[in-house]
Amino acid sequence: MPHGNESCMKGHEMASYFTCLIHLWEEWAGLGCLEDYLSYLDYLVWVFTPLAIVFILPFFILLFLYLSILFLHVYKRKNELKVAYSNNLWDCARKTLATLWDGHATIWHGYEIHGLEKIPDKGPALIVYYHGAIPIDYYYFLANVIIQKGRTCHSVADHILFKMPGFKLLLEVFSVMHGPQEECVKALRNGHLLGISPGGVREALFSDETYPLLWGKRKGFAQVAIDSKVPIIPMFTQNVREGFRSLGTLRFFRWVYERFRLPIAPVYGGFPVKFRTYLGDPIPYDPNVTATELAEKAQQAVQSLIDRHQKIPGNVLRALLERFHRRSKEE
C-alpha cells in the first residue's frame, strides 16, 4: 500500500513538472497571450465585417455590368453570321439583359414603376431624372421600357463611363452617348426616347439623404427639348439614396473633384431597400418658352416628385421596412 502511494506521488510530481515546462514554453514562445490576440481578432472581425460588406456590395453592380458585357460578346460571336441579314441583331440581347436586370430589381429592391403609361409607345420624349450615387434605378427603368414598351431609350452619360475598360460594346448596344447637344437633338428627331440627368456626376457624388437637386444653371437639356420640339417627362426614384450612398460630402473628395474632375469618392451600400420609380406629367413643347424657363419648369417638376414621394431625410432602416409595406398604385 505505501508503495502505491509513492507511485501516485511520483506521478503527480511528473505531471506538475510537465505542466511547469509547458507554461515556461508558452511564455518563451509568446503563446500566453494567444487567447487574448484571438479574442481581439474576433472583435475586429465582428466590428469591421459589416463595414466591409457595404463597400463591397457596389462592386457587385459593376460585376453585373461586366457580366452583361460578357453576354453581349458571346451573343455577338454567335450571331455574327446574321449581321448581313438582320437589322435588329441586338434586340434579343437587349431583351434578355433587360429581363435579368428586371429580375434583380424585383428580388433585391421589390422594384415598382408608377406612370410608365406616360412614356409614349411611339415618338420622341426627353426623360429628366434625379441621379443617385449609382443610377441603378435608371437601369431598372431602361429594362422596363424595353420589356413593357418594346423600345430602347437612348441615354446621355458622363465621359468617364466611356473610359471604363470593356464598356464600349455595352454603351453601343444600349445607345448611350456622351451628350453633345447635336447628337441628342438628332436622336430625338429620329423618334427615339432620350434619358438625361442634368445633375450628372456632381449630383451623384454630392447630393445626400436630403435629396437636393444639384443642377446649377444647366439648361442645355432644355435647349435640346426646344430644338427637337419634344415633351420633357420628369422622373424620380424613391429611396435611391438609401440603396447606395456616397462619401462625396467629405471635404477631401469634393476638393479632388473640383480641382481635377476626378470622381474618386467611395460609394457604399447595396442595401435591399424599397425602390419606387415615379414618372410625372409631361411638360409639353412650347415655342414661346426659353431654355432657362423650361429648365426651371423641369427642375420644379422633379422637385415636386421628391416632395411628394420621398421622406426627408432619407433613412435606410425605414426604406428597408417599406419592403413589407404595400402602397396603392395611386399613391
Coordinates of N, CA and C in Angstrom, one line a residue, residues 122-125 151 186-193:
K122 N -44.9 55.4 -79.2 CA -44.2 55.8 -80.4 C -43.8 57.3 -80.2
G123 N -42.8 57.6 -80.9 CA -42.4 59.0 -80.9 C -41.4 59.4 -79.8
P124 N -40.8 60.6 -79.9 CA -39.8 61.0 -79.0 C -40.3 61.6 -77.7
A125 N -39.4 61.6 -76.7 CA -39.6 62.3 -75.4 C -38.3 62.4 -74.7
R151 N -39.3 49.3 -76.5 CA -38.5 50.4 -77.1 C -37.1 50.5 -76.3
K186 N -30.5 65.0 -82.7 CA -30.6 64.0 -83.8 C -31.4 62.8 -83.3
A187 N -31.0 62.3 -82.1 CA -31.7 61.1 -81.6 C -33.2 61.4 -81.4
L188 N -33.6 62.5 -80.9 CA -35.0 62.8 -80.6 C -35.7 63.0 -82.0
R189 N -35.1 63.7 -82.9 CA -35.7 64.0 -84.2 C -35.9 62.7 -85.0
N190 N -35.1 61.7 -84.6 CA -35.3 60.3 -85.3 C -36.4 59.5 -84.6
G191 N -37.0 60.1 -83.6 CA -38.2 59.5 -82.9 C -37.8 58.6 -81.7
H192 N -36.6 58.8 -81.2 CA -36.2 58.0 -80.0 C -36.6 58.6 -78.7
L193 N -36.6 57.8 -77.7 CA -36.6 58.3 -76.3 C -35.2 58.7 -75.9

